[in-house]
DNA sequence: ATAACATTCAATCATTTTATTGAACATCTT
DNA sequence: AAGATGTTCAATAAAATGATTGAATGTTAT
């Protein structure tokens, strides 16, 4: 029996309470959505609210909470308040969360295996592999995020075709080179949909395993 | 404006809801305490409840919640139910949580800088460094966790002296070799207290940066 | 100054969590 | 079979969280 186990008094409990606040701040689907959006780039409250389909005040509330927990920082730019991730470590934290889910939660495995993997018979490309193939000039890189996110930063030489416009622009893509489509992150549906559509039309397409934030975080070059 | 940002329907929201459940399961100081205990080894409900100073039913409730979230697994052994971490990825997740806190939460920096760092003027030893110094036979390794945790697994050649017994056993330790004390993890107070005590008595003592679970997770040998 | 705008704050209500209690269940011992 | 033990379950009360509303704040444009 480790009777003296919890004998340690305040400092550790205080720490753990703080860590718990951080975890709580991650503990809501809307907040995870907001984090994914902010992983792409700094955004205003209004912007985030509409993108995440939340009311203004509600988005503001979630943002404040995450800022207090240390996940976000904000700055004022004119009338707007712009939020951003406080630290790349936040991306790691979210990634760790994803990994635990994928490995240990049946529901997650089902969704990932069923919906995501089902649409994507071929293996996805890791960012390291994509970087190599880009150096060798072997691939066309397709960014299927919304235009504004593309404008704010994207992979070198990537072509931006938001999913909705993709079908009308297919003629601009090469049939003889492999196309790698990427998006916001591992669970962003855009790139899955894009690859499915491209394959239907006879293109040789694959998906980047993760997304733009991870590419950036890995220290790979971007524009 | 990325008006089509949240157009993606169910699968992603369902995923994020699942991930949020995992984060929620981390979002309570008591649960983080339980996780730290379980990082050492498998434990029964009763054991955990007393170690974490919780009522039986309350501990059971927290455990069930974490199991449902995928953080823990349980098995029956006779009358007892033994819980354990479901996956080393859970350790990574907790570590990522700590890192975000240390880097971005003022309160955490204060506690760590004030209490923990204050007691430990010298730099802590990383597990990689300790492994090297152990190979070279340069250090005495001191495990200051409770006896039962030591019995269930510890660093090779480590001597177990739970904090309460340390003062009475000082004569058994060498004054001419460096002593490295370790404990449950980075925020386990035992090793800080131990090093402080040892230094007071003229020993050359340092702390292992993290703890036994991290040593194990790094693939280093243990008994 | 005044108006318009972006965001936060405060108050509210519905919902979810937490801790406690005591009963119920499964397993072992006798 | 009966009792003891370890754990879970169900019910409850107190506390925290989430979403909505409308007012308040700080900024820019007129």
Tab-separated table of C-alpha atoms (C1' of nucleotides) in Angstrom:
chain	number	residue	atom	x	y	z
A	1	UNK	CA	0.000	0.000	0.000
A	2	UNK	CA	1.392	3.359	-0.892
A	3	UNK	CA	-0.230	5.171	1.988
A	4	UNK	CA	1.998	8.186	1.539
A	5	UNK	CA	1.128	8.470	-2.115
A	6	UNK	CA	-0.988	11.582	-2.026
A	7	UNK	CA	0.736	13.068	0.975
A	8	UNK	CA	2.297	15.699	-1.286
A	9	UNK	CA	0.342	18.830	-0.583
A	10	UNK	CA	-0.406	21.884	-2.630
A	11	UNK	CA	2.074	22.537	-5.402
A	12	UNK	CA	1.371	19.430	-7.375
A	13	UNK	CA	-2.393	19.669	-6.976
A	14	UNK	CA	-2.216	23.269	-8.097
A	15	UNK	CA	-0.266	22.209	-11.151
A	16	UNK	CA	-2.636	19.422	-11.979
A	17	UNK	CA	-5.578	21.761	-11.626
A	18	UNK	CA	-3.945	24.028	-14.187
A	19	UNK	CA	-3.288	21.156	-16.546
A	20	UNK	CA	-6.889	20.098	-16.122
A	21	UNK	CA	-7.992	23.558	-17.245
A	22	UNK	CA	-6.035	23.129	-20.442
A	23	UNK	CA	-7.563	19.744	-21.070
A	24	UNK	CA	-11.038	21.106	-20.385
A	25	UNK	CA	-10.422	23.813	-22.937
A	26	UNK	CA	-9.893	21.062	-25.509
A	27	UNK	CA	-12.978	19.216	-24.351
A	28	UNK	CA	-15.594	20.501	-26.737
A	29	UNK	CA	-16.160	19.710	-30.403
A	30	UNK	CA	-16.668	23.351	-31.308
A	31	UNK	CA	-13.417	24.317	-29.707
A	32	UNK	CA	-11.548	21.616	-31.555
A	33	UNK	CA	-13.073	22.945	-34.752
A	34	UNK	CA	-11.904	26.433	-33.920
A	35	UNK	CA	-8.442	25.119	-33.170
A	36	UNK	CA	-8.284	23.440	-36.544
A	37	UNK	CA	-9.203	26.693	-38.218
A	38	UNK	CA	-6.616	28.581	-36.207
A	39	UNK	CA	-3.996	26.001	-37.057
A	40	UNK	CA	-4.200	27.326	-40.625
A	41	UNK	CA	-3.724	30.944	-39.696
A	42	UNK	CA	-4.703	33.834	-37.450
A	43	UNK	CA	-8.391	34.703	-37.712
A	44	UNK	CA	-10.898	37.196	-36.376
A	45	UNK	CA	-13.769	36.313	-34.091
A	46	UNK	CA	-16.372	36.993	-36.752
A	47	UNK	CA	-14.467	34.934	-39.256
A	48	UNK	CA	-14.221	32.018	-36.868
A	49	UNK	CA	-17.833	32.286	-35.808
A	50	UNK	CA	-19.118	32.029	-39.354
A	51	UNK	CA	-16.619	29.359	-40.363
A	52	UNK	CA	-17.538	27.221	-37.386
A	53	UNK	CA	-21.243	28.072	-37.694
A	54	UNK	CA	-21.430	29.545	-34.230
A	55	UNK	CA	-23.065	32.657	-32.940
A	56	UNK	CA	-20.827	35.584	-32.351
A	57	UNK	CA	-21.019	35.669	-28.594
A	58	UNK	CA	-20.693	31.938	-28.353
A	59	UNK	CA	-17.538	31.885	-30.445
A	60	UNK	CA	-16.183	34.737	-28.376
A	61	UNK	CA	-16.872	32.785	-25.235
A	62	UNK	CA	-15.080	29.688	-26.481
A	63	UNK	CA	-12.162	31.801	-27.612
A	64	UNK	CA	-11.829	33.543	-24.289
A	65	UNK	CA	-11.865	30.229	-22.516
A	66	UNK	CA	-9.118	28.831	-24.712
A	67	UNK	CA	-7.079	31.969	-24.313
A	68	UNK	CA	-7.351	31.748	-20.540
A	69	UNK	CA	-6.240	28.155	-20.720
A	70	UNK	CA	-3.142	29.181	-22.646
A	71	UNK	CA	-4.074	27.634	-25.969
A	72	UNK	CA	-4.613	30.904	-27.816
A	73	UNK	CA	-3.294	34.428	-28.016
A	74	UNK	CA	-5.125	37.436	-29.343
A	75	UNK	CA	-4.202	40.848	-30.626
A	76	UNK	CA	-6.206	43.791	-31.812
A	77	UNK	CA	-6.005	44.940	-35.396
A	78	UNK	CA	-8.232	47.952	-35.875
A	79	UNK	CA	-11.748	46.998	-34.958
A	80	UNK	CA	-11.033	43.314	-35.045
A	81	UNK	CA	-9.497	40.981	-32.548
A	82	UNK	CA	-7.344	38.345	-34.153
A	83	UNK	CA	-6.769	35.014	-32.472
A	84	UNK	CA	-3.979	32.570	-33.099
A	85	UNK	CA	-2.515	29.434	-31.549
A	86	UNK	CA	-0.234	30.413	-28.715
A	87	UNK	CA	2.396	27.866	-29.541
A	88	UNK	CA	3.248	24.994	-31.893
A	89	UNK	CA	3.052	22.784	-28.802
A	90	UNK	CA	-0.712	23.169	-29.082
A	91	UNK	CA	-0.593	21.379	-32.418
A	92	UNK	CA	1.353	18.570	-30.796
A	93	UNK	CA	-1.233	18.357	-28.076
A	94	UNK	CA	-4.073	18.073	-30.566
A	95	UNK	CA	-2.088	15.526	-32.546
A	96	UNK	CA	-1.543	13.463	-29.399
A	97	UNK	CA	-5.263	13.621	-28.740
A	98	UNK	CA	-5.976	12.339	-32.236
A	99	UNK	CA	-3.535	9.529	-31.831
A	100	UNK	CA	-5.023	8.316	-28.573
A	101	UNK	CA	-8.434	8.368	-30.221
A	102	UNK	CA	-7.349	6.482	-33.299
A	103	UNK	CA	-5.673	3.810	-31.292
A	104	UNK	CA	-8.044	3.333	-28.407
A	105	UNK	CA	-11.544	4.475	-29.212
A	106	UNK	CA	-13.670	2.067	-31.213
A	107	UNK	CA	-15.958	4.845	-32.450
A	108	UNK	CA	-13.011	6.773	-33.836
A	109	UNK	CA	-11.607	3.742	-35.576
A	110	UNK	CA	-14.977	3.123	-37.135
A	111	UNK	CA	-15.368	6.633	-38.446
A	112	UNK	CA	-11.818	6.833	-39.683
A	113	UNK	CA	-11.885	3.337	-41.115
A	114	UNK	CA	-15.388	3.621	-42.499
A	115	UNK	CA	-15.711	7.084	-43.864
A	116	UNK	CA	-12.233	8.411	-44.319
A	117	UNK	CA	-10.309	5.304	-45.229
A	118	UNK	CA	-13.154	4.041	-47.392
A	119	UNK	CA	-12.833	7.004	-49.673
A	120	UNK	CA	-9.147	6.584	-49.978
A	121	UNK	CA	-8.094	3.176	-51.113
A	122	UNK	CA	-4.466	4.128	-51.710
A	123	UNK	CA	-2.141	5.008	-48.923
A	124	UNK	CA	-1.800	8.660	-48.124
A	125	UNK	CA	1.519	10.417	-48.681
A	126	UNK	CA	3.501	11.564	-45.667
A	127	UNK	CA	4.795	15.111	-45.723
A	128	UNK	CA	8.371	13.867	-45.800
A	129	UNK	CA	7.627	11.754	-48.854
A	130	UNK	CA	5.784	14.564	-50.575
A	131	UNK	CA	8.719	16.899	-49.974
A	132	UNK	CA	11.016	14.391	-51.669
A	133	UNK	CA	8.731	13.902	-54.633
A	134	UNK	CA	8.338	17.638	-55.005
A	135	UNK	CA	12.101	18.071	-55.082
A	136	UNK	CA	12.241	15.512	-57.851
A	137	UNK	CA	9.489	17.336	-59.719
A	138	UNK	CA	7.270	14.287	-59.802
A	139	UNK	CA	3.990	15.627	-58.505
A	140	UNK	CA	1.381	18.323	-58.916
A	141	UNK	CA	0.336	19.651	-55.550
A	142	UNK	CA	-3.273	20.640	-55.083
A	143	UNK	CA	-4.507	22.790	-52.213
A	144	UNK	CA	-8.235	22.252	-51.757
A	145	UNK	CA	-8.767	24.640	-48.877
A	146	UNK	CA	-10.805	27.822	-49.265
A	147	UNK	CA	-9.071	30.558	-51.187
A	148	UNK	CA	-8.415	32.829	-48.227
A	149	UNK	CA	-6.588	30.149	-46.320
A	150	UNK	CA	-4.533	29.387	-49.397
A	151	UNK	CA	-3.682	33.055	-49.822
A	152	UNK	CA	-2.377	33.230	-46.329
A	153	UNK	CA	0.126	30.435	-46.805
A	154	UNK	CA	0.482	27.238	-48.827
A	155	UNK	CA	2.913	24.649	-50.094
A	156	UNK	CA	5.369	25.851	-52.753
A	157	UNK	CA	3.968	25.527	-56.276
A	158	UNK	CA	0.626	24.339	-54.982
A	159	UNK	CA	-2.437	25.071	-57.104
A	160	UNK	CA	-5.494	26.231	-55.200
A	161	UNK	CA	-8.791	24.661	-56.169
A	162	UNK	CA	-11.353	24.826	-53.395
A	163	UNK	CA	-13.473	21.727	-53.476
A	164	UNK	CA	-16.576	23.439	-54.838
A	165	UNK	CA	-14.711	24.763	-57.841
A	166	UNK	CA	-12.689	21.657	-58.462
A	167	UNK	CA	-15.092	19.931	-60.845
A	168	UNK	CA	-15.232	22.901	-63.195
A	169	UNK	CA	-11.467	23.203	-63.312
A	170	UNK	CA	-10.452	19.638	-63.950
A	171	UNK	CA	-9.146	20.389	-67.445
A	172	UNK	CA	-6.343	22.458	-65.889
A	173	UNK	CA	-4.862	19.413	-64.197
A	174	UNK	CA	-2.381	16.985	-65.752
A	175	UNK	CA	-3.434	13.394	-66.389
A	176	UNK	CA	0.090	12.094	-66.688
A	177	UNK	CA	1.504	13.225	-63.352
A	178	UNK	CA	0.479	12.181	-59.907
A	179	UNK	CA	-1.606	14.737	-58.063
A	180	UNK	CA	-1.338	15.070	-54.298
A	181	UNK	CA	-4.197	16.938	-52.678
A	182	UNK	CA	-3.950	18.438	-49.217
A	183	UNK	CA	-6.157	20.331	-46.875
A	184	UNK	CA	-6.336	21.487	-43.279
A	185	UNK	CA	-5.290	18.361	-41.520
A	186	UNK	CA	-5.695	14.629	-41.198
A	187	UNK	CA	-9.444	14.772	-40.718
A	188	UNK	CA	-10.269	17.524	-43.118
A	189	UNK	CA	-12.750	16.043	-45.535
A	190	UNK	CA	-11.907	18.292	-48.465
A	191	UNK	CA	-8.879	16.330	-49.579
A	192	UNK	CA	-10.711	13.026	-49.323
A	193	UNK	CA	-13.518	14.338	-51.464
A	194	UNK	CA	-11.076	15.850	-53.913
A	195	UNK	CA	-9.150	12.627	-54.370
A	196	UNK	CA	-12.377	10.673	-54.840
A	197	UNK	CA	-13.543	13.110	-57.483
A	198	UNK	CA	-10.213	13.132	-59.261
A	199	UNK	CA	-10.043	9.356	-59.392
A	200	UNK	CA	-13.547	9.215	-60.825
A	201	UNK	CA	-12.294	11.359	-63.649
A	202	UNK	CA	-9.320	9.194	-64.319
A	203	UNK	CA	-6.647	11.189	-62.533
A	204	UNK	CA	-3.849	9.605	-60.580
A	205	UNK	CA	-4.488	11.242	-57.245
A	206	UNK	CA	-3.467	10.691	-53.653
A	207	UNK	CA	-3.917	12.520	-50.406
A	208	UNK	CA	-1.391	14.137	-48.126
A	209	UNK	CA	-1.544	12.277	-44.827
A	210	UNK	CA	-1.951	15.416	-42.762
A	211	UNK	CA	-2.336	19.083	-43.687
A	212	UNK	CA	-0.777	22.469	-44.068
A	213	UNK	CA	-0.217	23.169	-40.348
A	214	UNK	CA	1.750	19.959	-39.949
A	215	UNK	CA	3.812	20.741	-43.038
A	216	UNK	CA	4.666	24.116	-41.597
A	217	UNK	CA	5.362	22.683	-38.161
A	218	UNK	CA	7.754	20.169	-39.699
A	219	UNK	CA	9.869	23.065	-40.883
A	220	UNK	CA	9.241	22.423	-44.569
A	221	UNK	CA	9.213	25.398	-46.919
A	222	UNK	CA	6.004	27.245	-47.693
A	223	UNK	CA	4.885	30.426	-49.333
B	1	UNK	CA	-14.302	34.593	-46.520
B	2	UNK	CA	-14.271	30.847	-46.283
B	3	UNK	CA	-18.004	30.443	-46.442
B	4	UNK	CA	-17.756	26.757	-47.225
B	5	UNK	CA	-15.519	26.118	-44.265
B	6	UNK	CA	-17.927	24.223	-42.068
B	7	UNK	CA	-19.947	22.756	-44.902
B	8	UNK	CA	-18.480	19.339	-44.177
B	9	UNK	CA	-21.240	17.457	-42.446
B	10	UNK	CA	-21.232	14.609	-39.991
B	11	UNK	CA	-18.112	12.492	-40.081
B	12	UNK	CA	-15.733	15.160	-38.971
B	13	UNK	CA	-18.049	16.521	-36.298
B	14	UNK	CA	-18.543	13.014	-35.026
B	15	UNK	CA	-14.794	12.570	-34.842
B	16	UNK	CA	-14.259	15.842	-33.077
B	17	UNK	CA	-16.964	14.978	-30.591
B	18	UNK	CA	-15.062	11.800	-29.816
B	19	UNK	CA	-11.793	13.623	-29.440
B	20	UNK	CA	-13.524	16.097	-27.164
B	21	UNK	CA	-14.608	13.206	-24.949
B	22	UNK	CA	-11.004	12.165	-24.554
B	23	UNK	CA	-9.959	15.687	-23.667
B	24	UNK	CA	-12.786	15.970	-21.168
B	25	UNK	CA	-11.598	12.786	-19.552
B	26	UNK	CA	-8.274	14.520	-18.927
B	27	UNK	CA	-9.998	17.630	-17.659
B	28	UNK	CA	-10.019	17.059	-13.934
B	29	UNK	CA	-7.207	17.259	-11.419
B	30	UNK	CA	-8.216	14.016	-9.724
B	31	UNK	CA	-8.167	12.184	-12.998
B	32	UNK	CA	-4.723	13.485	-13.836
B	33	UNK	CA	-3.584	12.271	-10.436
B	34	UNK	CA	-5.013	8.837	-11.140
B	35	UNK	CA	-3.300	8.800	-14.514
B	36	UNK	CA	0.034	9.568	-12.899
B	37	UNK	CA	-0.448	6.680	-10.508
B	38	UNK	CA	-1.423	4.368	-13.338
B	39	UNK	CA	1.593	5.453	-15.326
B	40	UNK	CA	3.683	3.639	-12.716
B	41	UNK	CA	1.765	0.397	-12.925
B	42	UNK	CA	-1.581	-1.348	-12.980
B	43	UNK	CA	-3.606	-0.718	-9.830
B	44	UNK	CA	-6.884	-1.695	-8.231
B	45	UNK	CA	-9.740	0.694	-7.615
B	46	UNK	CA	-9.297	0.588	-3.872
B	47	UNK	CA	-5.600	1.177	-4.192
B	48	UNK	CA	-6.141	4.184	-6.430
B	49	UNK	CA	-8.905	5.581	-4.286
B	50	UNK	CA	-6.754	5.604	-1.169
B	51	UNK	CA	-3.645	6.813	-2.986
B	52	UNK	CA	-5.541	9.692	-4.542
B	53	UNK	CA	-7.559	10.346	-1.367
B	54	UNK	CA	-10.875	9.774	-3.059
B	55	UNK	CA	-13.913	7.872	-1.985
B	56	UNK	CA	-14.358	4.491	-3.460
B	57	UNK	CA	-17.352	5.243	-5.590
B	58	UNK	CA	-15.907	8.501	-6.761
B	59	UNK	CA	-12.681	6.883	-7.887
B	60	UNK	CA	-14.683	4.193	-9.602
B	61	UNK	CA	-16.675	6.850	-11.419
B	62	UNK	CA	-13.589	8.662	-12.640
B	63	UNK	CA	-12.078	5.396	-13.746
B	64	UNK	CA	-15.152	4.360	-15.670
B	65	UNK	CA	-15.197	7.711	-17.406
B	66	UNK	CA	-11.574	7.428	-18.448
B	67	UNK	CA	-12.088	3.889	-19.601
B	68	UNK	CA	-15.018	4.947	-21.753
B	69	UNK	CA	-12.881	7.690	-23.224
B	70	UNK	CA	-10.261	5.155	-24.197
B	71	UNK	CA	-7.583	6.246	-21.757
B	72	UNK	CA	-7.737	3.158	-19.562
B	73	UNK	CA	-8.311	-0.548	-19.730
B	74	UNK	CA	-9.426	-2.787	-16.919
B	75	UNK	CA	-9.350	-6.459	-16.127
B	76	UNK	CA	-10.625	-8.515	-13.287
B	77	UNK	CA	-8.254	-10.360	-11.002
B	78	UNK	CA	-10.211	-12.272	-8.415
B	79	UNK	CA	-12.266	-9.827	-6.456
B	80	UNK	CA	-10.375	-6.846	-7.709
B	81	UNK	CA	-10.601	-4.860	-10.880
B	82	UNK	CA	-7.229	-3.677	-12.069
B	83	UNK	CA	-6.916	-0.590	-14.217
B	84	UNK	CA	-4.027	0.370	-16.450
B	85	UNK	CA	-3.239	2.901	-19.155
B	86	UNK	CA	-4.628	1.692	-22.426
B	87	UNK	CA	-1.644	2.755	-24.461
B	88	UNK	CA	1.723	4.525	-24.239
B	89	UNK	CA	0.142	7.200	-26.428
B	90	UNK	CA	-1.711	8.300	-23.309
B	91	UNK	CA	1.613	9.168	-21.711
B	92	UNK	CA	2.473	11.247	-24.762
B	93	UNK	CA	-0.832	13.011	-24.494
B	94	UNK	CA	-0.264	13.894	-20.863
B	95	UNK	CA	3.271	14.989	-21.665
B	96	UNK	CA	1.969	17.252	-24.425
B	97	UNK	CA	-0.490	18.719	-21.964
B	98	UNK	CA	2.323	19.445	-19.528
B	99	UNK	CA	4.379	21.072	-22.209
B	100	UNK	CA	1.619	23.411	-23.316
B	101	UNK	CA	1.107	24.379	-19.702
B	102	UNK	CA	4.752	25.009	-19.000
B	103	UNK	CA	5.147	27.145	-22.053
B	104	UNK	CA	1.917	29.092	-22.094
B	105	UNK	CA	0.297	29.310	-18.717
B	106	UNK	CA	1.703	31.892	-16.345
B	107	UNK	CA	0.385	30.088	-13.281
B	108	UNK	CA	2.164	26.906	-14.285
B	109	UNK	CA	5.421	28.712	-14.906
B	110	UNK	CA	5.149	30.287	-11.502
B	111	UNK	CA	4.540	27.047	-9.694
B	112	UNK	CA	7.231	25.201	-11.597
B	113	UNK	CA	9.696	28.066	-11.378
B	114	UNK	CA	8.869	28.922	-7.798
B	115	UNK	CA	8.343	25.687	-6.010
B	116	UNK	CA	9.938	23.017	-8.114
B	117	UNK	CA	12.858	24.844	-9.655
B	118	UNK	CA	13.563	26.650	-6.402
B	119	UNK	CA	14.285	23.392	-4.675
B	120	UNK	CA	16.559	22.227	-7.392
B	121	UNK	CA	19.314	24.648	-8.211
B	122	UNK	CA	21.213	22.259	-10.441
B	123	UNK	CA	19.892	21.100	-13.750
B	124	UNK	CA	17.999	17.846	-13.740
B	125	UNK	CA	19.428	14.848	-15.587
B	126	UNK	CA	17.674	13.638	-18.711
B	127	UNK	CA	16.964	9.934	-18.944
B	128	UNK	CA	19.331	9.622	-21.900
B	129	UNK	CA	22.125	11.185	-19.877
B	130	UNK	CA	21.384	9.062	-16.854
B	131	UNK	CA	21.489	5.921	-18.996
B	132	UNK	CA	24.962	6.925	-20.212
B	133	UNK	CA	26.254	7.673	-16.739
B	134	UNK	CA	24.851	4.402	-15.468
B	135	UNK	CA	26.665	2.523	-18.198
B	136	UNK	CA	29.864	4.208	-17.110
B	137	UNK	CA	29.192	3.279	-13.491
B	138	UNK	CA	29.320	6.877	-12.364
B	139	UNK	CA	26.118	7.218	-10.385
B	140	UNK	CA	24.044	5.775	-7.611
B	141	UNK	CA	20.402	5.674	-8.606
B	142	UNK	CA	17.824	6.315	-5.936
B	143	UNK	CA	14.148	5.456	-6.313
B	144	UNK	CA	12.124	7.520	-3.850
B	145	UNK	CA	8.696	6.166	-4.727
B	146	UNK	CA	6.693	4.065	-2.285
B	147	UNK	CA	7.952	0.548	-1.875
B	148	UNK	CA	5.122	-1.140	-3.732
B	149	UNK	CA	5.680	0.903	-6.846
B	150	UNK	CA	9.373	0.145	-6.684
B	151	UNK	CA	8.680	-3.565	-6.341
B	152	UNK	CA	6.579	-3.540	-9.434
B	153	UNK	CA	9.337	-2.129	-11.622
B	154	UNK	CA	12.317	0.175	-11.302
B	155	UNK	CA	15.559	1.259	-12.909
B	156	UNK	CA	18.349	-1.311	-12.905
B	157	UNK	CA	20.469	-1.165	-9.741
B	158	UNK	CA	18.240	1.472	-8.226
B	159	UNK	CA	18.036	1.624	-4.445
B	160	UNK	CA	14.573	2.181	-3.041
B	161	UNK	CA	14.279	4.699	-0.244
B	162	UNK	CA	10.797	6.132	0.050
B	163	UNK	CA	10.987	9.726	1.100
B	164	UNK	CA	9.767	9.149	4.654
B	165	UNK	CA	12.495	6.631	5.323
B	166	UNK	CA	15.241	8.491	3.536
B	167	UNK	CA	16.514	10.509	6.483
B	168	UNK	CA	17.053	7.457	8.617
B	169	UNK	CA	18.963	5.650	5.901
B	170	UNK	CA	21.366	8.296	4.769
B	171	UNK	CA	24.411	6.392	6.058
B	172	UNK	CA	23.831	3.744	3.395
B	173	UNK	CA	24.497	6.217	0.605
B	174	UNK	CA	27.906	7.108	-0.815
B	175	UNK	CA	29.256	10.606	-0.367
B	176	UNK	CA	31.814	10.296	-3.133
B	177	UNK	CA	29.534	9.397	-6.031
B	178	UNK	CA	26.777	11.421	-7.563
B	179	UNK	CA	23.293	10.341	-6.574
B	180	UNK	CA	20.427	10.680	-9.025
B	181	UNK	CA	16.994	10.490	-7.465
B	182	UNK	CA	13.879	9.721	-9.447
B	183	UNK	CA	10.220	9.412	-8.809
B	184	UNK	CA	6.901	9.158	-10.642
B	185	UNK	CA	7.341	11.909	-13.149
B	186	UNK	CA	8.373	15.469	-13.795
B	187	UNK	CA	6.042	16.927	-11.186
B	188	UNK	CA	6.368	14.298	-8.548
B	189	UNK	CA	7.545	16.125	-5.466
B	190	UNK	CA	9.314	13.181	-3.858
B	191	UNK	CA	12.476	13.514	-5.895
B	192	UNK	CA	12.666	17.271	-5.313
B	193	UNK	CA	12.361	16.763	-1.587
B	194	UNK	CA	14.872	13.953	-1.657
B	195	UNK	CA	17.486	15.978	-3.502
B	196	UNK	CA	16.973	18.914	-1.159
B	197	UNK	CA	17.435	16.670	1.848
B	198	UNK	CA	20.495	14.965	0.405
B	199	UNK	CA	22.172	18.247	-0.415
B	200	UNK	CA	21.542	19.466	3.112
B	201	UNK	CA	23.480	16.490	4.319
B	202	UNK	CA	26.353	17.117	2.005
B	203	UNK	CA	25.568	14.633	-0.724
B	204	UNK	CA	26.121	15.327	-4.368
B	205	UNK	CA	22.589	14.774	-5.599
B	206	UNK	CA	20.576	15.582	-8.678
B	207	UNK	CA	17.133	14.784	-9.937
B	208	UNK	CA	16.047	12.787	-12.940
B	209	UNK	CA	14.189	15.172	-15.219
B	210	UNK	CA	11.147	12.950	-15.550
B	211	UNK	CA	10.225	9.651	-13.956
B	212	UNK	CA	9.955	5.907	-14.210
B	213	UNK	CA	7.111	5.816	-16.775
B	214	UNK	CA	9.076	7.982	-19.177
B	215	UNK	CA	12.173	5.849	-18.706
B	216	UNK	CA	10.154	2.762	-19.553
B	217	UNK	CA	8.461	4.465	-22.484
B	218	UNK	CA	11.854	5.449	-23.877
B	219	UNK	CA	12.667	1.776	-24.203
B	220	UNK	CA	15.426	1.857	-21.585
B	221	UNK	CA	16.003	-1.270	-19.533
B	222	UNK	CA	14.248	-1.788	-16.233
B	223	UNK	CA	13.668	-4.539	-13.750
C	1	DA	C1'	-19.060	64.448	-31.817
C	2	DT	C1'	-21.746	60.750	-33.817
C	3	DA	C1'	-22.594	56.634	-35.971
C	4	DA	C1'	-21.175	52.097	-37.282
C	5	DC	C1'	-18.761	48.149	-36.274
C	6	DA	C1'	-16.336	44.154	-33.805
C	7	DT	C1'	-16.002	42.182	-29.617
C	8	DT	C1'	-16.762	41.354	-24.813
C	9	DC	C1'	-19.467	41.267	-20.674
C	10	DA	C1'	-23.427	40.117	-17.650
C	11	DA	C1'	-27.504	37.761	-16.829
C	12	DT	C1'	-30.231	33.943	-17.673
C	13	DC	C1'	-31.791	29.159	-18.343
C	14	DA	C1'	-31.019	24.433	-19.747
C	15	DT	C1'	-27.792	20.864	-19.488
C	16	DT	C1'	-23.979	18.317	-17.842
C	17	DT	C1'	-20.578	17.099	-14.161
C	18	DT	C1'	-19.204	15.957	-9.611
C	19	DA	C1'	-19.455	13.872	-5.132
C	20	DT	C1'	-22.152	11.356	-1.924
C	21	DT	C1'	-25.070	7.876	-0.353
C	22	DG	C1'	-26.842	3.365	-0.164
C	23	DA	C1'	-28.253	-0.593	-2.760
C	24	DA	C1'	-26.885	-4.195	-6.082
C	25	DC	C1'	-23.634	-7.335	-8.150
C	26	DA	C1'	-19.777	-10.521	-8.702
C	27	DT	C1'	-16.183	-13.111	-6.644
C	28	DC	C1'	-13.817	-15.505	-3.059
C	29	DT	C1'	-13.682	-17.880	1.531
C	30	DT	C1'	-15.528	-20.788	4.776
D	1	DA	C1'	-25.095	-21.861	1.092
D	2	DA	C1'	-23.696	-17.689	3.789
D	3	DG	C1'	-20.806	-14.092	4.670
D	4	DA	C1'	-17.081	-10.985	3.420
D	5	DT	C1'	-14.918	-8.226	0.091
D	6	DG	C1'	-14.216	-5.233	-3.979
D	7	DT	C1'	-16.576	-2.806	-7.455
D	8	DT	C1'	-20.323	-0.827	-9.910
D	9	DC	C1'	-24.831	1.176	-10.315
D	10	DA	C1'	-28.711	4.453	-9.379
D	11	DA	C1'	-30.447	8.444	-7.243
D	12	DT	C1'	-29.652	12.747	-5.567
D	13	DA	C1'	-28.030	17.545	-4.566
D	14	DA	C1'	-24.617	20.989	-5.520
D	15	DA	C1'	-21.672	23.014	-8.806
D	16	DA	C1'	-19.963	23.971	-13.372
D	17	DT	C1'	-20.618	24.553	-18.271
D	18	DG	C1'	-22.958	25.974	-22.699
D	19	DA	C1'	-25.897	28.861	-25.490
D	20	DT	C1'	-28.688	32.908	-25.911
D	21	DT	C1'	-29.947	37.551	-25.289
D	22	DG	C1'	-29.124	42.351	-24.874
D	23	DA	C1'	-26.250	45.914	-22.976
D	24	DA	C1'	-21.477	47.794	-22.617
D	25	DT	C1'	-16.808	48.701	-24.461
D	26	DG	C1'	-13.378	50.187	-27.555
D	27	DT	C1'	-12.197	51.261	-32.295
D	28	DT	C1'	-12.713	53.416	-36.918
D	29	DA	C1'	-15.113	56.278	-40.273
D	30	DT	C1'	-17.931	60.278	-41.185
